[in-house]
Amino acid sequence: MAFEEKEEAIVVVNMENIQQQQQEHVSDHPILQGQKQPSFRRNDSLEIEARTTSHARHSKGPSTAMILQLVFQSLGIVYGDIGTSPLYVYSSTFTHGIKHNDDILGVLSLIFYTLTLIPLLKYVFFVLRATDNGDGGTFALYSLICRYARVGLIPNRQAEDADVSNYQLELPNNREKRASKLKSMLENNHSMKLFLLFATMLGTSMVIGDGVLTPCISVLSAVGGIKEAANQITENQIVLISVAILIGLFMVQRFGTDKVGYSFAPIICIWFAFIGGIGVYNFIKHDTSVIKAINPKYIVDYFTRNKKDAWISLGGVVLAITGTEALFADVGHFTVRSIQISMCSVTYPALILAYVGQASFLRKNNDLVGDTFYKSIPDSLYWPMFVIAVLAAIIASQAMISGTFSIIQQSLSLGCFPRVRIVHTSAKYEGQVYIPEVNYILMIACIAITVGFKNTTKIGNAYGIAVVFVMTLTSAFLVLIMIMIWKTHILLILTYVLVIGSVELVYLSSVLYKFEQGGYLPLAFAAILMFIMYVWNNVYQRKYYYELDHKISPEKLREVACDTSLSRLPGLAMFYSELVQGIPPIFKHYVANVPALHSVLVFVSIKSLPISKVPTEERFLFRRVHPKELNVFRCAVRYGYTDVRNEQEPFEKILVERLKEFIVKEYYCSQKLIQDGKNDESEDDKIDEISDGERVQEEIEKEIEVVEKASRAGIVHLIGENEVIASKGAGIAKRILIDYAYNFLKKNLRQSEKLFDIPHKHMVKVGMTYEL
């Protein structure tokens, strides 16, 4: 269904010359005292779509002390997954034993260059530059592209969106033909828009799959070390202990992770100190010659000797960089500089020392490769290391579970995931959320995988696919950003693709080879999630276009509101919708069945912007429906993809306060425009101006009193309870999509009012059938 853009003139009031004088009058009003006073720039685009504009914003960065504090905290949240990789990398790589002693040097060389190229070079020095106002992850990359090019599938962009302080984006010079050509191709090709959304969904699904597999492989690897102290313990007993830890881990999620950074960081610091120190000990004690693995010649020799087996073993090597995506995904909790410092100064050196030490140990003990980690630990450090390993595994699992909650919260904002309850677990740490339904699904999936696979080798096969898929998608998005937004030199882009891209594709080919040995698991999991996301997003789009095609025009709204047969009841009514450009058709349906309207009407449109956060003071965008006497307003409530929609104060209270502020600002703005239209003022005109000011003040007070009186009389929330069915003559695929799949999801998940904590006694559901 095509949407025809309307081109309308956007009147922008240039307030630069009158801003200071005007603000003095506005800030004197009691409603606005203590409020941040934005300019009166007005783009009346609640009826149209808008082009993107931008403006710069400068802010002072964090202090050195703050950065160092964030460096410490990041160790506990970001590096749990990649930090625990030494538990299982060598055993997953040499699944059939070590055939030649120099194979250890080849694998160590592979690990060294993989860690250097992917986490260090790609993520620390390239990907971390692509944050969206400090936030990272697949959605950050997608939102950057959406802000620059019109690739969103929902036509709800407005000129005012560019006024949000977090929306700024440096647009490329039109002389950059490469950037302009790519932008035009994305904007004019519907298939490319679908592909970008599909890629974002796939990346999201794979990261969620990561959230299922990380607890399994980390906990199972750590607990498996108990066999060194208790030989009689069986594999089934290890699995049961692991399941018990996993159940405990998921059951405590509802309490939140308020002080997670400070609680976990010391443990991970001790972990890195232990694995780095033991690595140095093994290097000195067993074989210092492994240092020559820095020569990539040993990689060539390894492949020459082992050929196909060497290629297959890459699926084990890639586990050394599991959790690398967390460097980017979790950067929003810290800063780019703190992640760069912690990676370069702590994590990277500790991991290199750990793998070098294990390689030295294996050069003298080829037959112990199956339990490399625990066998290489000095006897006196075994129990302390075992305890720290289990704790580090739990921390790694916690980080991925928390990340999964955050990603699903972001998916909701794009209309890509069914409604679920999001609980904000911390008043201090904004990004920490808990989703009950998802938590229990993850727990069941983790237990099933742990019991079904029983050992880390099979889980490792599954784990690698999820990791490499996400990295490859990140690289694809990054190349688009390099071309369109950064305007990077073509030689640097080609170098990135040839070096980083080729390495990731080789690893991807290797992990896909293990499809039948467990690799099918994340793909099957992703396919299920993709189906759910596709169904929800597809019908979400169809509903939006249906409302857009059947929206009520301003003239029709005025006609309905002025109808003398309708009685006006005391109170304030809020009509909820996701339609930004116009009044949703459900209003006409409501009036036809209930011939009464409240004294103040507000049409509330819930909208997601392609940015991570919208400041609270910029969240509400109001417009008045004329004539003024109707007391009808439209309000777009704008959220970023990481914003939690359950406000600390009642939603209705915040909206009413913002409405009163809008009324004051609108009056002063319109009055100033009238004054600026007069060229030369006589004394009589100045006297009239004073009397006009007094009249305006009276009008403001009168209208605010109307709103307050309506609010005191009672606020009613009118929510559309839309029944969605396939239109007559629809094909079988469309009927299955809408009538069965979508409606099944809708009936089993949360409703709109639960997302905003709307009290049931103040809620009215208005039913209507949409034929899509």
Tab-separated table of N, CA and C in Angstrom, residues 92 201 429 455 457 658 755:
chain	number	residue	atom	x	y	z
A	92	SER	N	37.437	-26.712	22.668
A	92	SER	CA	36.480	-26.666	21.552
A	92	SER	C	37.188	-26.650	20.207
A	201	MET	N	16.370	-7.178	12.520
A	201	MET	CA	15.652	-8.244	13.239
A	201	MET	C	16.528	-9.475	13.415
A	429	TYR	N	20.129	3.517	37.899
A	429	TYR	CA	20.680	3.097	36.621
A	429	TYR	C	19.537	2.943	35.616
A	455	ASN	N	27.403	-31.169	27.215
A	455	ASN	CA	28.818	-30.783	27.226
A	455	ASN	C	29.034	-29.527	26.392
A	457	THR	N	31.245	-28.811	24.100
A	457	THR	CA	31.653	-28.932	22.689
A	457	THR	C	30.468	-28.706	21.764
A	658	ARG	N	2.126	19.457	30.892
A	658	ARG	CA	2.714	19.894	29.618
A	658	ARG	C	1.678	20.619	28.758
A	755	LEU	N	1.001	-1.026	29.492
A	755	LEU	CA	2.287	-0.412	29.213
A	755	LEU	C	2.408	0.967	29.856
